[in-house]
PDB file of C-alpha atoms and ligand atoms in Angstrom:
ATOM      1  CA  MET A 262      65.146-132.862-175.657  1.00  0.00           C
ATOM      2  CA  GLU A 263      65.349-136.162-174.123  1.00  0.00           C
ATOM      3  CA  ILE A 264      65.793-136.669-170.254  1.00  0.00           C
ATOM      4  CA  ILE A 265      67.828-139.602-169.278  1.00  0.00           C
ATOM      5  CA  ALA A 266      68.451-140.486-165.612  1.00  0.00           C
ATOM      6  CA  ASP A 267      69.716-144.053-165.731  1.00  0.00           C
ATOM      7  CA  PRO A 268      73.733-144.131-166.134  1.00  0.00           C
ATOM      8  CA  LEU A 269      73.513-147.566-167.900  1.00  0.00           C
ATOM      9  CA  LYS A 270      70.760-146.003-170.519  1.00  0.00           C
ATOM     10  CA  MET A 271      73.008-142.873-170.909  1.00  0.00           C
ATOM     11  CA  GLN A 272      76.066-145.117-171.667  1.00  0.00           C
ATOM     12  CA  ALA A 273      74.056-147.385-174.021  1.00  0.00           C
ATOM     13  CA  GLN A 274      73.192-144.319-176.090  1.00  0.00           C
ATOM     14  CA  ALA A 275      76.403-142.911-176.035  1.00  0.00           C
ATOM     15  CA  LEU A 276      77.919-146.124-177.311  1.00  0.00           C
ATOM     16  CA  ARG A 277      75.341-146.373-180.155  1.00  0.00           C
ATOM     17  CA  TRP A 278      76.229-142.665-181.160  1.00  0.00           C
ATOM     18  CA  ARG A 279      79.806-143.445-181.085  1.00  0.00           C
ATOM     19  CA  ALA A 280      79.403-146.580-183.043  1.00  0.00           C
ATOM     20  CA  ARG A 281      77.792-144.478-185.744  1.00  0.00           C
ATOM     21  CA  GLY A 282      80.770-141.820-185.663  1.00  0.00           C
ATOM     22  CA  VAL A 283      78.541-139.149-184.002  1.00  0.00           C
ATOM     23  CA  LYS A 284      80.582-136.563-182.292  1.00  0.00           C
ATOM     24  CA  VAL A 285      79.272-135.973-178.605  1.00  0.00           C
ATOM     25  CA  VAL A 286      79.985-132.948-176.437  1.00  0.00           C
ATOM     26  CA  LEU A 287      79.344-132.809-172.728  1.00  0.00           C
ATOM     27  CA  VAL A 288      78.691-129.880-170.582  1.00  0.00           C
ATOM     28  CA  PRO A 289      78.830-130.885-166.949  1.00  0.00           C
ATOM     29  CA  THR A 290      76.861-128.813-164.587  1.00  0.00           C
ATOM     30  CA  MET A 291      75.299-128.913-161.003  1.00  0.00           C
ATOM     31  CA  GLY A 292      72.245-127.177-162.540  1.00  0.00           C
ATOM     32  CA  PHE A 293      70.448-123.851-161.633  1.00  0.00           C
ATOM     33  CA  PHE A 294      71.340-122.505-164.894  1.00  0.00           C
ATOM     34  CA  HIS A 295      72.505-118.892-165.558  1.00  0.00           C
ATOM     35  CA  GLN A 296      73.874-117.332-168.664  1.00  0.00           C
ATOM     36  CA  GLY A 297      77.383-118.773-167.870  1.00  0.00           C
ATOM     37  CA  HIS A 298      75.944-122.129-168.017  1.00  0.00           C
ATOM     38  CA  LEU A 299      74.006-121.172-171.419  1.00  0.00           C
ATOM     39  CA  SER A 300      77.237-119.882-173.026  1.00  0.00           C
ATOM     40  CA  LEU A 301      79.045-123.194-172.075  1.00  0.00           C
ATOM     41  CA  MET A 302      76.180-125.052-173.877  1.00  0.00           C
ATOM     42  CA  GLU A 303      75.907-122.832-176.792  1.00  0.00           C
ATOM     43  CA  TYR A 304      79.592-123.118-177.330  1.00  0.00           C
ATOM     44  CA  GLY A 305      79.540-126.904-176.859  1.00  0.00           C
ATOM     45  CA  ARG A 306      76.759-127.186-179.537  1.00  0.00           C
ATOM     46  CA  THR A 307      79.334-125.589-182.015  1.00  0.00           C
ATOM     47  CA  LEU A 308      81.725-128.452-181.185  1.00  0.00           C
ATOM     48  CA  GLY A 309      80.051-131.711-182.288  1.00  0.00           C
ATOM     49  CA  ASP A 310      76.733-133.453-183.540  1.00  0.00           C
ATOM     50  CA  LYS A 311      75.173-134.177-180.001  1.00  0.00           C
ATOM     51  CA  LEU A 312      75.230-131.971-177.007  1.00  0.00           C
ATOM     52  CA  VAL A 313      74.529-133.701-173.770  1.00  0.00           C
ATOM     53  CA  VAL A 314      74.323-131.609-170.612  1.00  0.00           C
ATOM     54  CA  SER A 315      74.634-133.438-167.100  1.00  0.00           C
ATOM     55  CA  LEU A 316      72.858-132.022-164.192  1.00  0.00           C
ATOM     56  CA  PHE A 317      73.951-133.640-161.044  1.00  0.00           C
ATOM     57  CA  VAL A 318      74.709-131.970-157.563  1.00  0.00           C
ATOM     58  CA  ASN A 319      77.517-134.115-156.665  1.00  0.00           C
ATOM     59  CA  PRO A 320      77.608-134.790-152.993  1.00  0.00           C
ATOM     60  CA  THR A 321      81.217-135.949-152.773  1.00  0.00           C
ATOM     61  CA  GLN A 322      82.369-132.511-153.679  1.00  0.00           C
ATOM     62  CA  PHE A 323      81.059-130.786-150.836  1.00  0.00           C
ATOM     63  CA  GLY A 324      82.369-130.902-147.286  1.00  0.00           C
ATOM     64  CA  PRO A 325      80.158-131.991-144.174  1.00  0.00           C
ATOM     65  CA  THR A 326      79.751-128.309-143.201  1.00  0.00           C
ATOM     66  CA  GLU A 327      79.149-127.053-146.717  1.00  0.00           C
ATOM     67  CA  ASP A 328      75.899-126.128-148.677  1.00  0.00           C
ATOM     68  CA  TYR A 329      75.026-129.557-150.180  1.00  0.00           C
ATOM     69  CA  GLN A 330      71.660-129.407-148.931  1.00  0.00           C
ATOM     70  CA  GLN A 331      70.819-125.804-149.799  1.00  0.00           C
ATOM     71  CA  TYR A 332      72.393-125.959-153.265  1.00  0.00           C
ATOM     72  CA  PRO A 333      69.802-124.288-155.375  1.00  0.00           C
ATOM     73  CA  ARG A 334      67.875-126.786-157.494  1.00  0.00           C
ATOM     74  CA  GLY A 335      65.126-125.956-160.120  1.00  0.00           C
ATOM     75  CA  PHE A 336      64.641-129.074-162.406  1.00  0.00           C
ATOM     76  CA  ASP A 337      61.815-127.526-164.657  1.00  0.00           C
ATOM     77  CA  ARG A 338      63.455-124.182-165.098  1.00  0.00           C
ATOM     78  CA  ASP A 339      66.775-125.884-165.984  1.00  0.00           C
ATOM     79  CA  ALA A 340      65.135-128.253-168.461  1.00  0.00           C
ATOM     80  CA  ASP A 341      63.292-125.514-170.388  1.00  0.00           C
ATOM     81  CA  MET A 342      66.428-123.296-170.447  1.00  0.00           C
ATOM     82  CA  ALA A 343      68.428-126.504-171.753  1.00  0.00           C
ATOM     83  CA  ALA A 344      65.814-127.336-174.342  1.00  0.00           C
ATOM     84  CA  LYS A 345      65.814-123.765-175.743  1.00  0.00           C
ATOM     85  CA  VAL A 346      69.570-123.953-176.254  1.00  0.00           C
ATOM     86  CA  GLY A 347      69.171-127.175-178.461  1.00  0.00           C
ATOM     87  CA  VAL A 348      70.547-129.610-175.873  1.00  0.00           C
ATOM     88  CA  GLU A 349      69.906-133.237-177.149  1.00  0.00           C
ATOM     89  CA  VAL A 350      70.218-134.924-173.762  1.00  0.00           C
ATOM     90  CA  LEU A 351      69.694-133.642-170.397  1.00  0.00           C
ATOM     91  CA  TYR A 352      71.421-136.345-168.105  1.00  0.00           C
ATOM     92  CA  THR A 353      70.078-136.280-164.702  1.00  0.00           C
ATOM     93  CA  PRO A 354      71.553-139.375-162.621  1.00  0.00           C
ATOM     94  CA  GLY A 355      70.340-139.732-159.084  1.00  0.00           C
ATOM     95  CA  VAL A 356      72.871-140.035-156.204  1.00  0.00           C
ATOM     96  CA  GLU A 357      71.908-143.808-155.460  1.00  0.00           C
ATOM     97  CA  ALA A 358      72.767-144.446-159.114  1.00  0.00           C
ATOM     98  CA  MET A 359      76.102-142.574-159.128  1.00  0.00           C
ATOM     99  CA  TYR A 360      77.293-143.820-155.863  1.00  0.00           C
ATOM    100  CA  PRO A 361      75.473-147.019-154.778  1.00  0.00           C
ATOM    101  CA  SER A 362      76.130-148.648-151.531  1.00  0.00           C
ATOM    102  CA  GLY A 363      79.651-150.078-151.557  1.00  0.00           C
ATOM    103  CA  TYR A 364      80.774-147.371-153.790  1.00  0.00           C
ATOM    104  CA  GLN A 365      84.672-146.934-153.197  1.00  0.00           C
ATOM    105  CA  THR A 366      86.737-145.831-156.037  1.00  0.00           C
ATOM    106  CA  TYR A 367      87.991-141.985-156.184  1.00  0.00           C
ATOM    107  CA  VAL A 368      90.357-140.012-158.382  1.00  0.00           C
ATOM    108  CA  GLU A 369      92.872-137.757-156.865  1.00  0.00           C
ATOM    109  CA  VAL A 370      95.025-135.270-158.731  1.00  0.00           C
ATOM    110  CA  GLU A 371      97.510-134.792-156.132  1.00  0.00           C
ATOM    111  CA  HIS A 372      99.543-131.639-156.379  1.00  0.00           C
ATOM    112  CA  LEU A 373      97.202-129.309-158.270  1.00  0.00           C
ATOM    113  CA  SER A 374      94.502-130.051-155.634  1.00  0.00           C
ATOM    114  CA  LYS A 375      96.588-128.835-152.623  1.00  0.00           C
ATOM    115  CA  GLY A 376      96.538-125.000-152.810  1.00  0.00           C
ATOM    116  CA  LEU A 377      94.111-122.434-153.408  1.00  0.00           C
ATOM    117  CA  CYS A 378      90.532-123.757-152.935  1.00  0.00           C
ATOM    118  CA  GLY A 379      92.052-127.253-152.286  1.00  0.00           C
ATOM    119  CA  ALA A 380      93.404-125.787-149.112  1.00  0.00           C
ATOM    120  CA  PHE A 381      90.049-124.600-147.874  1.00  0.00           C
ATOM    121  CA  ARG A 382      87.918-127.402-149.180  1.00  0.00           C
ATOM    122  CA  PRO A 383      89.632-130.796-148.208  1.00  0.00           C
ATOM    123  CA  GLY A 384      88.411-133.593-150.367  1.00  0.00           C
ATOM    124  CA  HIS A 385      86.442-131.109-152.914  1.00  0.00           C
ATOM    125  CA  PHE A 386      88.585-131.856-155.851  1.00  0.00           C
ATOM    126  CA  LYS A 387      88.860-135.475-155.260  1.00  0.00           C
ATOM    127  CA  GLY A 388      84.876-135.417-155.618  1.00  0.00           C
ATOM    128  CA  VAL A 389      85.153-133.175-158.733  1.00  0.00           C
ATOM    129  CA  ALA A 390      87.612-135.451-160.448  1.00  0.00           C
ATOM    130  CA  THR A 391      86.049-138.727-159.437  1.00  0.00           C
ATOM    131  CA  VAL A 392      82.412-137.413-160.682  1.00  0.00           C
ATOM    132  CA  VAL A 393      83.852-135.893-164.059  1.00  0.00           C
ATOM    133  CA  LEU A 394      85.574-139.202-164.814  1.00  0.00           C
ATOM    134  CA  LYS A 395      82.354-141.104-163.980  1.00  0.00           C
ATOM    135  CA  LEU A 396      80.301-138.761-166.301  1.00  0.00           C
ATOM    136  CA  PHE A 397      83.126-138.925-169.276  1.00  0.00           C
ATOM    137  CA  ASN A 398      82.592-142.899-169.030  1.00  0.00           C
ATOM    138  CA  GLN A 399      78.900-142.655-169.109  1.00  0.00           C
ATOM    139  CA  VAL A 400      78.481-140.104-171.894  1.00  0.00           C
ATOM    140  CA  GLN A 401      81.674-140.941-173.867  1.00  0.00           C
ATOM    141  CA  PRO A 402      82.063-137.332-175.225  1.00  0.00           C
ATOM    142  CA  GLN A 403      84.797-136.402-177.609  1.00  0.00           C
ATOM    143  CA  ALA A 404      84.731-132.833-175.897  1.00  0.00           C
ATOM    144  CA  ALA A 405      83.736-131.281-172.680  1.00  0.00           C
ATOM    145  CA  VAL A 406      83.276-127.750-171.829  1.00  0.00           C
ATOM    146  CA  PHE A 407      84.021-126.043-168.507  1.00  0.00           C
ATOM    147  CA  GLY A 408      83.719-122.581-167.361  1.00  0.00           C
ATOM    148  CA  GLU A 409      86.939-120.590-166.398  1.00  0.00           C
ATOM    149  CA  LYS A 410      85.388-119.359-163.043  1.00  0.00           C
ATOM    150  CA  ASP A 411      86.494-122.490-161.671  1.00  0.00           C
ATOM    151  CA  TYR A 412      89.902-122.238-162.843  1.00  0.00           C
ATOM    152  CA  GLN A 413      91.553-124.690-160.388  1.00  0.00           C
ATOM    153  CA  GLN A 414      88.956-127.309-161.311  1.00  0.00           C
ATOM    154  CA  LEU A 415      89.658-126.910-164.980  1.00  0.00           C
ATOM    155  CA  ALA A 416      93.491-127.193-164.508  1.00  0.00           C
ATOM    156  CA  ILE A 417      92.746-130.478-162.277  1.00  0.00           C
ATOM    157  CA  ILE A 418      90.351-131.963-164.965  1.00  0.00           C
ATOM    158  CA  ARG A 419      93.022-131.325-167.797  1.00  0.00           C
ATOM    159  CA  GLN A 420      95.716-132.916-165.754  1.00  0.00           C
ATOM    160  CA  MET A 421      93.362-135.888-164.864  1.00  0.00           C
ATOM    161  CA  ALA A 422      92.461-136.386-168.599  1.00  0.00           C
ATOM    162  CA  ALA A 423      96.148-136.212-169.614  1.00  0.00           C
ATOM    163  CA  ASP A 424      97.307-138.538-166.712  1.00  0.00           C
ATOM    164  CA  LEU A 425      94.709-141.152-167.272  1.00  0.00           C
ATOM    165  CA  ASN A 426      94.800-141.001-170.976  1.00  0.00           C
ATOM    166  CA  VAL A 427      91.150-139.991-171.102  1.00  0.00           C
ATOM    167  CA  PRO A 428      90.392-139.352-174.883  1.00  0.00           C
ATOM    168  CA  VAL A 429      88.397-136.114-174.068  1.00  0.00           C
ATOM    169  CA  ASP A 430      89.129-132.639-175.432  1.00  0.00           C
ATOM    170  CA  ILE A 431      88.744-130.356-172.502  1.00  0.00           C
ATOM    171  CA  VAL A 432      87.515-127.112-173.508  1.00  0.00           C
ATOM    172  CA  GLY A 433      87.554-123.883-171.140  1.00  0.00           C
ATOM    173  CA  ARG A 434      85.444-120.873-171.717  1.00  0.00           C
ATOM    174  CA  PRO A 435      85.849-117.328-170.335  1.00  0.00           C
ATOM    175  CA  ILE A 436      83.828-116.200-167.250  1.00  0.00           C
ATOM    176  CA  VAL A 437      80.277-114.613-167.930  1.00  0.00           C
ATOM    177  CA  ARG A 438      79.724-111.681-165.719  1.00  0.00           C
ATOM    178  CA  GLU A 439      76.781-109.823-164.701  1.00  0.00           C
ATOM    179  CA  PRO A 440      76.356-106.218-166.380  1.00  0.00           C
ATOM    180  CA  ASP A 441      78.032-104.741-163.019  1.00  0.00           C
ATOM    181  CA  GLY A 442      81.110-107.320-163.256  1.00  0.00           C
ATOM    182  CA  LEU A 443      79.979-110.015-160.630  1.00  0.00           C
ATOM    183  CA  ALA A 444      81.014-113.332-162.100  1.00  0.00           C
ATOM    184  CA  MET A 445      77.737-115.516-162.719  1.00  0.00           C
ATOM    185  CA  SER A 446      77.370-118.196-160.361  1.00  0.00           C
ATOM    186  CA  SER A 447      74.628-120.220-158.832  1.00  0.00           C
ATOM    187  CA  ARG A 448      75.621-119.427-155.483  1.00  0.00           C
ATOM    188  CA  ASN A 449      74.823-115.724-156.246  1.00  0.00           C
ATOM    189  CA  THR A 450      71.333-116.476-155.192  1.00  0.00           C
ATOM    190  CA  TYR A 451      72.379-116.932-151.680  1.00  0.00           C
ATOM    191  CA  LEU A 452      73.294-112.998-151.584  1.00  0.00           C
ATOM    192  CA  ASN A 453      71.095-110.576-149.868  1.00  0.00           C
ATOM    193  CA  PRO A 454      70.969-107.177-151.487  1.00  0.00           C
ATOM    194  CA  GLU A 455      73.464-105.576-149.080  1.00  0.00           C
ATOM    195  CA  GLU A 456      75.711-108.671-149.825  1.00  0.00           C
ATOM    196  CA  ARG A 457      74.930-108.548-153.482  1.00  0.00           C
ATOM    197  CA  GLY A 458      76.477-104.963-153.348  1.00  0.00           C
ATOM    198  CA  ALA A 459      79.603-106.283-151.341  1.00  0.00           C
ATOM    199  CA  ALA A 460      80.291-108.973-153.788  1.00  0.00           C
ATOM    200  CA  LEU A 461      81.174-106.447-156.275  1.00  0.00           C
ATOM    201  CA  CYS A 462      84.509-106.076-154.497  1.00  0.00           C
ATOM    202  CA  LEU A 463      86.051-108.924-156.217  1.00  0.00           C
ATOM    203  CA  TYR A 464      85.532-107.453-159.682  1.00  0.00           C
ATOM    204  CA  ARG A 465      86.764-104.251-158.406  1.00  0.00           C
ATOM    205  CA  ALA A 466      90.004-105.916-157.178  1.00  0.00           C
ATOM    206  CA  ILE A 467      90.300-107.636-160.451  1.00  0.00           C
ATOM    207  CA  LEU A 468      89.934-104.209-162.370  1.00  0.00           C
ATOM    208  CA  ALA A 469      92.620-102.665-159.849  1.00  0.00           C
ATOM    209  CA  ALA A 470      95.079-105.542-160.567  1.00  0.00           C
ATOM    210  CA  ARG A 471      94.606-105.163-164.368  1.00  0.00           C
ATOM    211  CA  GLU A 472      95.122-101.537-163.963  1.00  0.00           C
ATOM    212  CA  LEU A 473      98.305-101.821-162.004  1.00  0.00           C
ATOM    213  CA  VAL A 474      99.695-104.508-164.536  1.00  0.00           C
ATOM    214  CA  ALA A 475      98.701-102.235-167.501  1.00  0.00           C
ATOM    215  CA  THR A 476     100.803 -99.456-165.958  1.00  0.00           C
ATOM    216  CA  GLY A 477     103.775-101.586-165.650  1.00  0.00           C
ATOM    217  CA  GLU A 478     103.570-102.944-162.018  1.00  0.00           C
ATOM    218  CA  ASN A 479     104.333-106.585-162.064  1.00  0.00           C
ATOM    219  CA  SER A 480     105.236-107.376-158.360  1.00  0.00           C
ATOM    220  CA  ARG A 481     103.036-109.920-156.524  1.00  0.00           C
ATOM    221  CA  THR A 482     103.455-107.995-153.081  1.00  0.00           C
ATOM    222  CA  LYS A 483     102.076-104.589-154.709  1.00  0.00           C
ATOM    223  CA  ILE A 484      99.319-106.330-156.733  1.00  0.00           C
ATOM    224  CA  LEU A 485      98.056-108.444-153.897  1.00  0.00           C
ATOM    225  CA  LYS A 486      98.159-105.285-151.599  1.00  0.00           C
ATOM    226  CA  ALA A 487      95.836-103.538-153.989  1.00  0.00           C
ATOM    227  CA  VAL A 488      93.474-106.470-154.312  1.00  0.00           C
ATOM    228  CA  LYS A 489      93.674-106.990-150.415  1.00  0.00           C
ATOM    229  CA  GLN A 490      92.717-103.351-149.779  1.00  0.00           C
ATOM    230  CA  MET A 491      89.699-103.527-152.173  1.00  0.00           C
ATOM    231  CA  ILE A 492      88.364-106.529-150.348  1.00  0.00           C
ATOM    232  CA  THR A 493      89.013-105.416-146.811  1.00  0.00           C
ATOM    233  CA  GLN A 494      87.434-101.892-147.131  1.00  0.00           C
ATOM    234  CA  THR A 495      84.054-103.724-148.191  1.00  0.00           C
ATOM    235  CA  PRO A 496      81.869-104.744-145.166  1.00  0.00           C
ATOM    236  CA  HIS A 497      80.507-108.081-144.722  1.00  0.00           C
ATOM    237  CA  THR A 498      83.855-109.592-146.558  1.00  0.00           C
ATOM    238  CA  ALA A 499      86.331-112.157-145.092  1.00  0.00           C
ATOM    239  CA  ILE A 500      89.126-113.361-147.522  1.00  0.00           C
ATOM    240  CA  ASP A 501      89.873-117.116-147.755  1.00  0.00           C
ATOM    241  CA  TYR A 502      93.012-116.397-150.102  1.00  0.00           C
ATOM    242  CA  LEU A 503      94.224-113.992-152.675  1.00  0.00           C
ATOM    243  CA  ALA A 504      96.796-115.432-154.931  1.00  0.00           C
ATOM    244  CA  LEU A 505      99.025-114.873-157.903  1.00  0.00           C
ATOM    245  CA  VAL A 506      99.841-118.200-159.668  1.00  0.00           C
ATOM    246  CA  ASP A 507     101.376-119.709-162.829  1.00  0.00           C
ATOM    247  CA  PRO A 508      98.379-120.130-165.054  1.00  0.00           C
ATOM    248  CA  LYS A 509      99.517-123.918-165.673  1.00  0.00           C
ATOM    249  CA  THR A 510     100.999-125.117-162.506  1.00  0.00           C
ATOM    250  CA  LEU A 511      99.133-122.919-159.975  1.00  0.00           C
ATOM    251  CA  GLN A 512     102.317-122.381-158.122  1.00  0.00           C
ATOM    252  CA  GLU A 513     102.606-119.049-156.538  1.00  0.00           C
ATOM    253  CA  VAL A 514     104.833-116.630-158.552  1.00  0.00           C
ATOM    254  CA  GLU A 515     106.703-113.480-157.400  1.00  0.00           C
ATOM    255  CA  ALA A 516     105.856-111.328-160.397  1.00  0.00           C
ATOM    256  CA  VAL A 517     103.907-111.203-163.386  1.00  0.00           C
ATOM    257  CA  GLN A 518     106.304-112.377-166.114  1.00  0.00           C
ATOM    258  CA  GLY A 519     104.677-113.281-169.344  1.00  0.00           C
ATOM    259  CA  GLU A 520     101.328-114.379-167.925  1.00  0.00           C
ATOM    260  CA  ALA A 521      99.996-115.049-164.374  1.00  0.00           C
ATOM    261  CA  ARG A 522      96.454-115.636-162.800  1.00  0.00           C
ATOM    262  CA  LEU A 523      95.163-113.689-159.968  1.00  0.00           C
ATOM    263  CA  ALA A 524      92.718-115.843-158.004  1.00  0.00           C
ATOM    264  CA  LEU A 525      90.513-114.666-155.297  1.00  0.00           C
ATOM    265  CA  ALA A 526      88.301-116.635-152.806  1.00  0.00           C
ATOM    266  CA  VAL A 527      86.203-114.293-150.523  1.00  0.00           C
ATOM    267  CA  ARG A 528      83.194-114.875-148.187  1.00  0.00           C
ATOM    268  CA  VAL A 529      80.503-112.460-148.494  1.00  0.00           C
ATOM    269  CA  GLY A 530      78.326-112.944-145.524  1.00  0.00           C
ATOM    270  CA  LYS A 531      77.984-116.896-145.532  1.00  0.00           C
ATOM    271  CA  THR A 532      78.527-117.143-149.205  1.00  0.00           C
ATOM    272  CA  ARG A 533      81.945-118.139-150.582  1.00  0.00           C
ATOM    273  CA  LEU A 534      82.686-116.430-153.937  1.00  0.00           C
ATOM    274  CA  ILE A 535      85.680-117.188-156.200  1.00  0.00           C
ATOM    275  CA  ASP A 536      86.797-115.194-159.231  1.00  0.00           C
ATOM    276  CA  ASN A 537      90.168-115.081-161.315  1.00  0.00           C
ATOM    277  CA  THR A 538      91.629-113.162-164.154  1.00  0.00           C
ATOM    278  CA  LEU A 539      94.711-113.458-166.612  1.00  0.00           C
ATOM    279  CA  LEU A 540      97.101-110.671-166.013  1.00  0.00           C
ATOM    280  CA  THR A 541      99.501-110.105-169.101  1.00  0.00           C
ATOM    281  CA  GLU A 542     102.901-108.462-168.500  1.00  0.00           C
ATOM    282  CA  SER A 543     102.190-105.018-170.005  1.00  0.00           C
ATOM    283  CA  ARG A 544     105.260-105.197-172.148  1.00  0.00           C
ATOM    284  CA  LEU A 545     103.562-108.135-173.715  1.00  0.00           C
ATOM    285  CA  CYS A 546     100.323-107.059-174.063  1.00  0.00           C
ATOM    286  CA  CYS A 547     100.780-103.478-175.460  1.00  0.00           C
ATOM    287  CA  VAL A 548     103.166-104.149-178.387  1.00  0.00           C
TER     288      VAL A 548
HETATM  289  O1  PAF B 737      81.648-126.881-162.065  1.00  0.00           O
HETATM  290  C1  PAF B 737      80.626-127.619-161.443  1.00  0.00           C
HETATM  291  O2  PAF B 737      79.499-127.286-161.617  1.00  0.00           O
HETATM  292  C2  PAF B 737      80.926-129.122-160.809  1.00  0.00           C
HETATM  293  O3  PAF B 737      82.011-128.879-160.339  1.00  0.00           O
HETATM  294  C3  PAF B 737      81.030-130.084-161.967  1.00  0.00           C
HETATM  295  C4  PAF B 737      82.341-130.077-162.902  1.00  0.00           C
HETATM  296  C5  PAF B 737      79.828-130.296-162.615  1.00  0.00           C
HETATM  297  C6  PAF B 737      81.282-131.478-161.008  1.00  0.00           C
HETATM  298  O4  PAF B 737      80.227-131.786-160.343  1.00  0.00           O
END
């Protein structure tokens, strides 16, 4: 596995591959890999000829009071794990190379960035859309793979690619969970044992919502009430939002008609966790 840190070197390599008709797949990450990342890499490997994984903790997507400094980092461990999955290039640009002094260009996906996490993390998605477009330009992939845990991020990147005519196939992959149901996240490492137990309430709330919908309940009010109850009865938790939204527009819906996404953001201790699930109207899923 080659490690490339210089954006110009990465782009030169990508352009050489492109000239030879080599199909490049990118998995953008912020590192500290877990099974969720590895599943994106394994899937990415099946989509093309060369798999590039970018590892960059992107400062522009963290707010001033957020966890940019503490975000878990472990380069040697990450490099070993990526090599084992068959990654061809681990692309690790530095902050100075990505945002040299005088940097001033940003991408904003206006409407999709407003609600859900966007309402609690101002500027976050502007940072995400910007860095992802930069990575696309540097790596020139034909396809890029993202996890569905960051569901709003995935929707925003799809919209950005469509709006700006970016010729990259955006591929979303299912959430990978711990055996007890907690969605895998690099931020789970922040949880102490008590909080790790409390964090399970997100998955329990998802199961409760799925159960309600499976038994024919479609009302947003009733589903969110059950979800809220699951969270509020768990110590160490504070809700940022619980939302039932249209899977494409991310606008709130009043009922599960066809399909809807349940999205949750809950702080457990000081750690902000997100999770989501697809809910399918029972009359559609059981015929
Ligand atoms: O999902 C992430 O890890 C990041 O938001 C991404 C897409 C790598 C951009 O920094």
